[in-house]
PDB file of N, CA and C in Angstrom:
ATOM      1  N   GLY A   1       5.008  38.158  64.769  1.00  0.00           N
ATOM      2  CA  GLY A   1       4.563  39.496  65.401  1.00  0.00           C
ATOM      3  C   GLY A   1       3.787  40.166  64.626  1.00  0.00           C
ATOM      4  N   GLN A   2       3.136  41.546  64.999  1.00  0.00           N
ATOM      5  CA  GLN A   2       2.335  42.490  64.050  1.00  0.00           C
ATOM      6  C   GLN A   2       3.468  43.276  63.459  1.00  0.00           C
ATOM      7  N   GLN A   3       3.173  44.015  62.346  1.00  0.00           N
ATOM      8  CA  GLN A   3       4.104  44.916  61.840  1.00  0.00           C
ATOM      9  C   GLN A   3       4.026  46.354  62.374  1.00  0.00           C
ATOM     10  N   HIS A   4       5.035  46.934  62.772  1.00  0.00           N
ATOM     11  CA  HIS A   4       4.915  48.171  63.617  1.00  0.00           C
ATOM     12  C   HIS A   4       5.445  49.336  62.804  1.00  0.00           C
ATOM     13  N   GLY A   5       5.925  49.179  61.524  1.00  0.00           N
ATOM     14  CA  GLY A   5       6.320  50.540  60.895  1.00  0.00           C
ATOM     15  C   GLY A   5       5.844  50.168  59.264  1.00  0.00           C
ATOM     16  N   PRO A   6       6.542  51.046  58.457  1.00  0.00           N
ATOM     17  CA  PRO A   6       6.192  51.014  56.993  1.00  0.00           C
ATOM     18  C   PRO A   6       6.816  50.050  56.380  1.00  0.00           C
ATOM     19  N   MET A   7       6.094  49.275  55.305  1.00  0.00           N
ATOM     20  CA  MET A   7       6.490  48.171  54.864  1.00  0.00           C
ATOM     21  C   MET A   7       6.927  48.031  53.470  1.00  0.00           C
ATOM     22  N   LEU A   8       8.026  47.706  52.840  1.00  0.00           N
ATOM     23  CA  LEU A   8       8.247  47.761  51.391  1.00  0.00           C
ATOM     24  C   LEU A   8       8.186  46.065  51.072  1.00  0.00           C
ATOM     25  N   LEU A   9       7.121  45.590  49.888  1.00  0.00           N
ATOM     26  CA  LEU A   9       7.011  44.483  49.371  1.00  0.00           C
ATOM     27  C   LEU A   9       7.707  44.430  47.999  1.00  0.00           C
ATOM     28  N   LEU A  10       8.374  43.579  47.749  1.00  0.00           N
ATOM     29  CA  LEU A  10       8.981  43.765  46.240  1.00  0.00           C
ATOM     30  C   LEU A  10       8.665  42.257  45.470  1.00  0.00           C
ATOM     31  N   SER A  11       8.266  42.310  44.620  1.00  0.00           N
ATOM     32  CA  SER A  11       7.960  41.174  43.562  1.00  0.00           C
ATOM     33  C   SER A  11       8.478  41.293  42.026  1.00  0.00           C
ATOM     34  N   GLY A  12       8.350  40.184  41.557  1.00  0.00           N
ATOM     35  CA  GLY A  12       8.622  40.011  40.025  1.00  0.00           C
ATOM     36  C   GLY A  12       7.504  39.471  39.303  1.00  0.00           C
ATOM     37  N   GLY A  13       6.868  40.272  38.332  1.00  0.00           N
ATOM     38  CA  GLY A  13       5.986  40.151  37.497  1.00  0.00           C
ATOM     39  C   GLY A  13       6.044  38.904  36.625  1.00  0.00           C
ATOM     40  N   ALA A  14       7.010  38.314  36.683  1.00  0.00           N
ATOM     41  CA  ALA A  14       7.393  36.972  35.812  1.00  0.00           C
ATOM     42  C   ALA A  14       7.637  35.828  36.663  1.00  0.00           C
ATOM     43  N   ASP A  15       7.410  36.048  38.056  1.00  0.00           N
ATOM     44  CA  ASP A  15       7.844  35.068  38.984  1.00  0.00           C
ATOM     45  C   ASP A  15       6.498  33.928  39.101  1.00  0.00           C
ATOM     46  N   GLY A  16       7.203  32.622  38.333  1.00  0.00           N
ATOM     47  CA  GLY A  16       6.205  31.378  38.202  1.00  0.00           C
ATOM     48  C   GLY A  16       6.118  30.617  39.751  1.00  0.00           C
ATOM     49  N   VAL A  17       7.127  30.896  40.387  1.00  0.00           N
ATOM     50  CA  VAL A  17       7.332  30.205  41.725  1.00  0.00           C
ATOM     51  C   VAL A  17       6.480  30.852  42.840  1.00  0.00           C
ATOM     52  N   ALA A  18       6.730  31.974  43.224  1.00  0.00           N
ATOM     53  CA  ALA A  18       5.835  32.642  44.040  1.00  0.00           C
ATOM     54  C   ALA A  18       4.950  34.020  43.362  1.00  0.00           C
ATOM     55  N   PRO A  19       4.074  33.614  42.678  1.00  0.00           N
ATOM     56  CA  PRO A  19       3.514  34.756  42.027  1.00  0.00           C
ATOM     57  C   PRO A  19       2.941  35.717  42.753  1.00  0.00           C
ATOM     58  N   PRO A  20       3.181  37.094  42.173  1.00  0.00           N
ATOM     59  CA  PRO A  20       2.646  38.204  43.421  1.00  0.00           C
ATOM     60  C   PRO A  20       1.006  38.212  43.592  1.00  0.00           C
ATOM     61  N   ALA A  21       0.231  37.719  42.797  1.00  0.00           N
ATOM     62  CA  ALA A  21      -1.103  37.521  43.158  1.00  0.00           C
ATOM     63  C   ALA A  21      -1.440  36.693  44.461  1.00  0.00           C
ATOM     64  N   THR A  22      -0.722  35.729  44.473  1.00  0.00           N
ATOM     65  CA  THR A  22      -0.935  35.052  45.648  1.00  0.00           C
ATOM     66  C   THR A  22       0.305  34.921  46.674  1.00  0.00           C
ATOM     67  N   ASN A  23       1.041  35.606  46.444  1.00  0.00           N
ATOM     68  CA  ASN A  23       1.885  35.817  47.613  1.00  0.00           C
ATOM     69  C   ASN A  23       2.150  37.366  48.338  1.00  0.00           C
ATOM     70  N   GLN A  24       2.532  38.224  47.552  1.00  0.00           N
ATOM     71  CA  GLN A  24       2.649  39.764  47.966  1.00  0.00           C
ATOM     72  C   GLN A  24       0.995  40.390  48.008  1.00  0.00           C
ATOM     73  N   LYS A  25       0.093  40.042  47.174  1.00  0.00           N
ATOM     74  CA  LYS A  25      -1.088  40.660  47.375  1.00  0.00           C
ATOM     75  C   LYS A  25      -1.591  40.684  48.615  1.00  0.00           C
ATOM     76  N   PRO A  26      -1.710  39.186  48.903  1.00  0.00           N
ATOM     77  CA  PRO A  26      -2.565  39.286  50.458  1.00  0.00           C
ATOM     78  C   PRO A  26      -1.823  39.804  51.412  1.00  0.00           C
ATOM     79  N   VAL A  27      -0.431  40.002  51.666  1.00  0.00           N
ATOM     80  CA  VAL A  27       0.211  40.842  52.374  1.00  0.00           C
ATOM     81  C   VAL A  27       0.003  42.307  52.466  1.00  0.00           C
ATOM     82  N   PHE A  28       0.001  42.616  51.272  1.00  0.00           N
ATOM     83  CA  PHE A  28      -0.346  44.173  51.177  1.00  0.00           C
ATOM     84  C   PHE A  28      -1.818  44.137  51.389  1.00  0.00           C
ATOM     85  N   ASP A  29      -2.862  43.652  50.969  1.00  0.00           N
ATOM     86  CA  ASP A  29      -4.118  43.756  51.360  1.00  0.00           C
ATOM     87  C   ASP A  29      -4.502  43.638  52.993  1.00  0.00           C
ATOM     88  N   ALA A  30      -3.752  42.891  53.771  1.00  0.00           N
ATOM     89  CA  ALA A  30      -3.769  42.961  54.974  1.00  0.00           C
ATOM     90  C   ALA A  30      -3.085  43.833  55.827  1.00  0.00           C
ATOM     91  N   ALA A  31      -2.145  44.472  55.318  1.00  0.00           N
ATOM     92  CA  ALA A  31      -1.164  45.341  56.182  1.00  0.00           C
ATOM     93  C   ALA A  31      -1.661  46.405  57.096  1.00  0.00           C
ATOM     94  N   ALA A  32      -1.841  46.677  58.283  1.00  0.00           N
ATOM     95  CA  ALA A  32      -2.462  47.723  58.780  1.00  0.00           C
ATOM     96  C   ALA A  32      -1.468  48.831  59.128  1.00  0.00           C
ATOM     97  N   MET A  33      -0.328  48.983  58.367  1.00  0.00           N
ATOM     98  CA  MET A  33       0.601  50.141  58.760  1.00  0.00           C
ATOM     99  C   MET A  33       0.752  50.400  57.201  1.00  0.00           C
ATOM    100  N   PRO A  34       1.436  51.546  56.965  1.00  0.00           N
ATOM    101  CA  PRO A  34       1.680  51.998  55.571  1.00  0.00           C
ATOM    102  C   PRO A  34       2.637  50.881  54.865  1.00  0.00           C
ATOM    103  N   VAL A  35       2.244  50.521  53.482  1.00  0.00           N
ATOM    104  CA  VAL A  35       2.863  49.525  52.735  1.00  0.00           C
ATOM    105  C   VAL A  35       2.932  50.052  51.394  1.00  0.00           C
ATOM    106  N   THR A  36       4.158  49.962  50.883  1.00  0.00           N
ATOM    107  CA  THR A  36       4.272  50.102  49.244  1.00  0.00           C
ATOM    108  C   THR A  36       4.897  48.605  48.686  1.00  0.00           C
ATOM    109  N   TRP A  37       4.155  48.736  47.619  1.00  0.00           N
ATOM    110  CA  TRP A  37       4.673  47.281  46.824  1.00  0.00           C
ATOM    111  C   TRP A  37       5.042  47.710  45.324  1.00  0.00           C
ATOM    112  N   LEU A  38       6.233  47.227  45.288  1.00  0.00           N
ATOM    113  CA  LEU A  38       6.899  47.418  43.765  1.00  0.00           C
ATOM    114  C   LEU A  38       7.101  46.081  43.252  1.00  0.00           C
ATOM    115  N   THR A  39       6.788  46.165  41.807  1.00  0.00           N
ATOM    116  CA  THR A  39       6.831  45.010  41.081  1.00  0.00           C
ATOM    117  C   THR A  39       7.535  45.212  39.842  1.00  0.00           C
ATOM    118  N   GLU A  40       8.680  44.445  39.550  1.00  0.00           N
ATOM    119  CA  GLU A  40       9.332  44.672  38.563  1.00  0.00           C
ATOM    120  C   GLU A  40       8.981  43.773  37.543  1.00  0.00           C
ATOM    121  N   GLN A  41       8.459  43.987  36.503  1.00  0.00           N
ATOM    122  CA  GLN A  41       7.427  43.193  35.705  1.00  0.00           C
ATOM    123  C   GLN A  41       8.071  42.228  34.917  1.00  0.00           C
ATOM    124  N   ARG A  42       9.685  42.469  34.589  1.00  0.00           N
ATOM    125  CA  ARG A  42      10.280  41.330  33.888  1.00  0.00           C
ATOM    126  C   ARG A  42      10.970  40.162  34.803  1.00  0.00           C
ATOM    127  N   ALA A  43      10.850  40.653  36.076  1.00  0.00           N
ATOM    128  CA  ALA A  43      11.532  39.798  37.167  1.00  0.00           C
ATOM    129  C   ALA A  43      11.022  38.338  37.411  1.00  0.00           C
ATOM    130  N   GLY A  44      11.739  37.326  37.235  1.00  0.00           N
ATOM    131  CA  GLY A  44      11.306  36.036  37.814  1.00  0.00           C
ATOM    132  C   GLY A  44      11.753  35.814  39.287  1.00  0.00           C
ATOM    133  N   HIS A  45      11.729  34.461  39.773  1.00  0.00           N
ATOM    134  CA  HIS A  45      11.795  34.291  40.934  1.00  0.00           C
ATOM    135  C   HIS A  45      13.276  34.813  41.556  1.00  0.00           C
ATOM    136  N   LEU A  46      14.167  34.271  40.463  1.00  0.00           N
ATOM    137  CA  LEU A  46      15.611  34.065  41.199  1.00  0.00           C
ATOM    138  C   LEU A  46      16.583  35.622  40.604  1.00  0.00           C
ATOM    139  N   ALA A  47      15.549  36.378  40.476  1.00  0.00           N
ATOM    140  CA  ALA A  47      16.346  37.926  39.996  1.00  0.00           C
ATOM    141  C   ALA A  47      17.097  38.557  41.005  1.00  0.00           C
ATOM    142  N   PRO A  48      16.580  38.517  42.083  1.00  0.00           N
ATOM    143  CA  PRO A  48      17.420  39.212  43.226  1.00  0.00           C
ATOM    144  C   PRO A  48      18.659  38.378  43.721  1.00  0.00           C
ATOM    145  N   MET A  49      18.970  37.203  43.111  1.00  0.00           N
ATOM    146  CA  MET A  49      20.248  36.280  43.624  1.00  0.00           C
ATOM    147  C   MET A  49      21.336  37.201  43.224  1.00  0.00           C
ATOM    148  N   ARG A  50      22.267  36.785  44.246  1.00  0.00           N
ATOM    149  CA  ARG A  50      23.916  37.455  43.594  1.00  0.00           C
ATOM    150  C   ARG A  50      23.791  39.002  44.267  1.00  0.00           C
ATOM    151  N   ASP A  51      23.637  39.655  43.496  1.00  0.00           N
ATOM    152  CA  ASP A  51      23.870  41.292  43.443  1.00  0.00           C
ATOM    153  C   ASP A  51      22.720  42.141  44.020  1.00  0.00           C
ATOM    154  N   GLY A  52      21.359  41.384  43.900  1.00  0.00           N
ATOM    155  CA  GLY A  52      20.224  42.065  44.220  1.00  0.00           C
ATOM    156  C   GLY A  52      19.314  42.590  42.887  1.00  0.00           C
ATOM    157  N   GLY A  53      20.200  42.451  41.842  1.00  0.00           N
ATOM    158  CA  GLY A  53      19.482  42.738  40.482  1.00  0.00           C
ATOM    159  C   GLY A  53      18.958  43.978  40.674  1.00  0.00           C
ATOM    160  N   ALA A  54      17.709  44.314  39.966  1.00  0.00           N
ATOM    161  CA  ALA A  54      16.873  45.281  39.677  1.00  0.00           C
ATOM    162  C   ALA A  54      16.414  46.014  41.319  1.00  0.00           C
ATOM    163  N   TYR A  55      16.681  44.909  42.400  1.00  0.00           N
ATOM    164  CA  TYR A  55      15.987  45.324  43.523  1.00  0.00           C
ATOM    165  C   TYR A  55      17.126  45.892  44.364  1.00  0.00           C
ATOM    166  N   LYS A  56      18.223  45.930  44.002  1.00  0.00           N
ATOM    167  CA  LYS A  56      19.287  46.564  44.893  1.00  0.00           C
ATOM    168  C   LYS A  56      19.186  48.106  45.167  1.00  0.00           C
ATOM    169  N   ALA A  57      18.852  48.765  44.147  1.00  0.00           N
ATOM    170  CA  ALA A  57      18.616  50.293  43.951  1.00  0.00           C
ATOM    171  C   ALA A  57      17.317  50.560  45.021  1.00  0.00           C
ATOM    172  N   ALA A  58      16.298  49.806  44.862  1.00  0.00           N
ATOM    173  CA  ALA A  58      15.027  50.102  45.681  1.00  0.00           C
ATOM    174  C   ALA A  58      15.394  49.821  47.027  1.00  0.00           C
ATOM    175  N   LEU A  59      15.955  48.863  47.323  1.00  0.00           N
ATOM    176  CA  LEU A  59      16.141  48.260  48.603  1.00  0.00           C
ATOM    177  C   LEU A  59      16.998  49.479  49.373  1.00  0.00           C
ATOM    178  N   THR A  60      18.166  49.990  48.717  1.00  0.00           N
ATOM    179  CA  THR A  60      18.867  50.920  49.198  1.00  0.00           C
ATOM    180  C   THR A  60      18.113  52.347  49.350  1.00  0.00           C
ATOM    181  N   ALA A  61      17.426  52.764  48.228  1.00  0.00           N
ATOM    182  CA  ALA A  61      16.454  53.939  48.571  1.00  0.00           C
ATOM    183  C   ALA A  61      15.494  53.745  49.740  1.00  0.00           C
ATOM    184  N   TRP A  62      14.922  52.452  50.049  1.00  0.00           N
ATOM    185  CA  TRP A  62      13.848  52.233  50.797  1.00  0.00           C
ATOM    186  C   TRP A  62      14.590  52.673  52.108  1.00  0.00           C
ATOM    187  N   PHE A  63      15.727  52.022  52.729  1.00  0.00           N
ATOM    188  CA  PHE A  63      16.316  52.148  53.550  1.00  0.00           C
ATOM    189  C   PHE A  63      16.926  53.549  53.996  1.00  0.00           C
ATOM    190  N   LEU A  64      17.423  54.140  52.938  1.00  0.00           N
ATOM    191  CA  LEU A  64      17.704  55.620  53.209  1.00  0.00           C
ATOM    192  C   LEU A  64      16.868  56.512  53.605  1.00  0.00           C
ATOM    193  N   TYR A  65      15.659  56.240  52.832  1.00  0.00           N
ATOM    194  CA  TYR A  65      14.159  56.837  53.141  1.00  0.00           C
ATOM    195  C   TYR A  65      13.687  56.739  54.714  1.00  0.00           C
ATOM    196  N   GLN A  66      13.690  55.568  54.927  1.00  0.00           N
ATOM    197  CA  GLN A  66      13.036  55.129  56.128  1.00  0.00           C
ATOM    198  C   GLN A  66      13.848  55.241  57.425  1.00  0.00           C
ATOM    199  N   LEU A  67      15.076  54.906  57.507  1.00  0.00           N
ATOM    200  CA  LEU A  67      15.917  54.905  58.496  1.00  0.00           C
ATOM    201  C   LEU A  67      16.883  56.100  58.664  1.00  0.00           C
ATOM    202  N   ASP A  68      16.990  56.936  57.451  1.00  0.00           N
ATOM    203  CA  ASP A  68      17.890  58.311  57.534  1.00  0.00           C
ATOM    204  C   ASP A  68      16.855  59.500  57.105  1.00  0.00           C
ATOM    205  N   GLY A  69      15.752  59.319  56.805  1.00  0.00           N
ATOM    206  CA  GLY A  69      14.769  60.544  56.393  1.00  0.00           C
ATOM    207  C   GLY A  69      15.351  61.130  55.209  1.00  0.00           C
ATOM    208  N   ASP A  70      15.854  60.370  54.329  1.00  0.00           N
ATOM    209  CA  ASP A  70      16.431  61.144  52.925  1.00  0.00           C
ATOM    210  C   ASP A  70      15.465  61.128  52.070  1.00  0.00           C
ATOM    211  N   GLN A  71      14.954  62.589  51.779  1.00  0.00           N
ATOM    212  CA  GLN A  71      13.830  62.973  51.108  1.00  0.00           C
ATOM    213  C   GLN A  71      14.354  62.595  49.772  1.00  0.00           C
ATOM    214  N   THR A  72      15.381  62.570  48.978  1.00  0.00           N
ATOM    215  CA  THR A  72      15.664  62.423  47.695  1.00  0.00           C
ATOM    216  C   THR A  72      15.338  61.022  47.506  1.00  0.00           C
ATOM    217  N   ALA A  73      15.624  60.148  48.325  1.00  0.00           N
ATOM    218  CA  ALA A  73      15.438  58.619  48.269  1.00  0.00           C
ATOM    219  C   ALA A  73      13.922  58.532  48.422  1.00  0.00           C
ATOM    220  N   GLY A  74      13.134  59.191  49.211  1.00  0.00           N
ATOM    221  CA  GLY A  74      11.741  58.877  49.633  1.00  0.00           C
ATOM    222  C   GLY A  74      11.029  59.297  48.419  1.00  0.00           C
ATOM    223  N   ALA A  75      11.667  60.123  47.379  1.00  0.00           N
ATOM    224  CA  ALA A  75      10.719  60.766  46.128  1.00  0.00           C
ATOM    225  C   ALA A  75      10.670  59.621  45.104  1.00  0.00           C
ATOM    226  N   MET A  76      11.327  58.444  45.220  1.00  0.00           N
ATOM    227  CA  MET A  76      11.381  57.238  44.766  1.00  0.00           C
ATOM    228  C   MET A  76       9.988  56.349  44.851  1.00  0.00           C
ATOM    229  N   PHE A  77       9.524  56.717  45.952  1.00  0.00           N
ATOM    230  CA  PHE A  77       8.195  55.984  46.402  1.00  0.00           C
ATOM    231  C   PHE A  77       6.965  56.749  46.686  1.00  0.00           C
ATOM    232  N   SER A  78       7.174  58.246  46.881  1.00  0.00           N
ATOM    233  CA  SER A  78       6.106  58.965  47.399  1.00  0.00           C
ATOM    234  C   SER A  78       5.419  59.762  46.260  1.00  0.00           C
ATOM    235  N   GLY A  79       4.273  59.751  46.117  1.00  0.00           N
ATOM    236  CA  GLY A  79       3.448  60.711  45.072  1.00  0.00           C
ATOM    237  C   GLY A  79       3.075  60.396  43.870  1.00  0.00           C
ATOM    238  N   ASP A  80       2.144  60.622  43.236  1.00  0.00           N
ATOM    239  CA  ASP A  80       1.874  60.331  41.860  1.00  0.00           C
ATOM    240  C   ASP A  80       3.016  60.228  40.744  1.00  0.00           C
ATOM    241  N   ARG A  81       4.013  61.037  41.082  1.00  0.00           N
ATOM    242  CA  ARG A  81       5.172  61.085  40.011  1.00  0.00           C
ATOM    243  C   ARG A  81       6.323  60.610  40.312  1.00  0.00           C
ATOM    244  N   CYS A  82       6.318  59.511  41.637  1.00  0.00           N
ATOM    245  CA  CYS A  82       7.453  59.025  42.354  1.00  0.00           C
ATOM    246  C   CYS A  82       8.310  58.345  41.123  1.00  0.00           C
ATOM    247  N   GLY A  83       9.623  58.159  41.495  1.00  0.00           N
ATOM    248  CA  GLY A  83      10.523  57.648  40.695  1.00  0.00           C
ATOM    249  C   GLY A  83      10.283  56.324  40.244  1.00  0.00           C
ATOM    250  N   TYR A  84       9.419  55.387  41.095  1.00  0.00           N
ATOM    251  CA  TYR A  84       9.371  54.093  40.566  1.00  0.00           C
ATOM    252  C   TYR A  84       7.941  54.174  39.910  1.00  0.00           C
ATOM    253  N   CYS A  85       7.244  55.047  40.324  1.00  0.00           N
ATOM    254  CA  CYS A  85       5.925  54.962  39.733  1.00  0.00           C
ATOM    255  C   CYS A  85       5.892  55.519  38.128  1.00  0.00           C
ATOM    256  N   THR A  86       7.136  56.011  37.740  1.00  0.00           N
ATOM    257  CA  THR A  86       7.153  56.502  36.454  1.00  0.00           C
ATOM    258  C   THR A  86       8.426  55.733  35.622  1.00  0.00           C
ATOM    259  N   ALA A  87       8.901  54.872  36.422  1.00  0.00           N
ATOM    260  CA  ALA A  87       9.947  53.864  35.925  1.00  0.00           C
ATOM    261  C   ALA A  87       9.597  53.115  34.853  1.00  0.00           C
ATOM    262  N   ALA A  88      10.242  52.632  33.577  1.00  0.00           N
ATOM    263  CA  ALA A  88       9.741  51.726  32.729  1.00  0.00           C
ATOM    264  C   ALA A  88       9.924  50.435  33.505  1.00  0.00           C
ATOM    265  N   GLY A  89       8.932  49.398  33.444  1.00  0.00           N
ATOM    266  CA  GLY A  89       9.087  48.266  33.823  1.00  0.00           C
ATOM    267  C   GLY A  89       8.598  47.836  35.250  1.00  0.00           C
ATOM    268  N   TRP A  90       8.270  48.940  36.105  1.00  0.00           N
ATOM    269  CA  TRP A  90       7.693  48.862  37.542  1.00  0.00           C
ATOM    270  C   TRP A  90       6.523  49.386  37.713  1.00  0.00           C
ATOM    271  N   THR A  91       5.739  48.517  38.542  1.00  0.00           N
ATOM    272  CA  THR A  91       4.567  49.310  38.793  1.00  0.00           C
ATOM    273  C   THR A  91       4.587  49.374  40.529  1.00  0.00           C
ATOM    274  N   VAL A  92       3.835  50.208  40.843  1.00  0.00           N
ATOM    275  CA  VAL A  92       3.844  50.747  42.306  1.00  0.00           C
ATOM    276  C   VAL A  92       2.629  50.682  42.857  1.00  0.00           C
ATOM    277  N   GLU A  93       2.175  50.079  44.011  1.00  0.00           N
ATOM    278  CA  GLU A  93       0.880  50.164  44.786  1.00  0.00           C
ATOM    279  C   GLU A  93       1.351  50.740  46.326  1.00  0.00           C
ATOM    280  N   ALA A  94       0.335  51.590  46.621  1.00  0.00           N
ATOM    281  CA  ALA A  94       0.955  52.221  47.964  1.00  0.00           C
ATOM    282  C   ALA A  94      -0.438  52.337  48.817  1.00  0.00           C
ATOM    283  N   ARG A  95      -0.479  52.424  50.055  1.00  0.00           N
ATOM    284  CA  ARG A  95      -1.575  52.540  50.933  1.00  0.00           C
ATOM    285  C   ARG A  95      -0.996  53.157  52.153  1.00  0.00           C
ATOM    286  N   GLY A  96      -1.545  54.055  52.803  1.00  0.00           N
ATOM    287  CA  GLY A  96      -1.313  54.600  54.200  1.00  0.00           C
ATOM    288  C   GLY A  96       0.063  55.515  54.327  1.00  0.00           C
ATOM    289  N   GLY A  97       0.415  56.068  53.186  1.00  0.00           N
ATOM    290  CA  GLY A  97       1.621  56.676  53.491  1.00  0.00           C
ATOM    291  C   GLY A  97       2.709  55.868  52.528  1.00  0.00           C
ATOM    292  N   GLY A  98       3.412  55.327  53.485  1.00  0.00           N
ATOM    293  CA  GLY A  98       4.922  54.658  52.789  1.00  0.00           C
ATOM    294  C   GLY A  98       6.162  55.300  53.524  1.00  0.00           C
TER     295      GLY A  98
END
């Protein structure tokens, strides 16, 4: 089905199984709704296994922001100085709000 709300894409910059350029980028480019794409540059394909790794905090903040309107959590994704925008090892691309 079609996307109906803001989307968070997560990728690992060191993922050789599903490289971001061929997997997340086409989804980001085609998204018709607000989309935020976080890449943890050192993460490989299996990084989120078990406890979520570096992605656990990002997912928790995203859900708090999107589902509960938590503006502190939202500051991790929104604006030029967003938490993940300035965090070492992360890159952020966003379009359409987020």
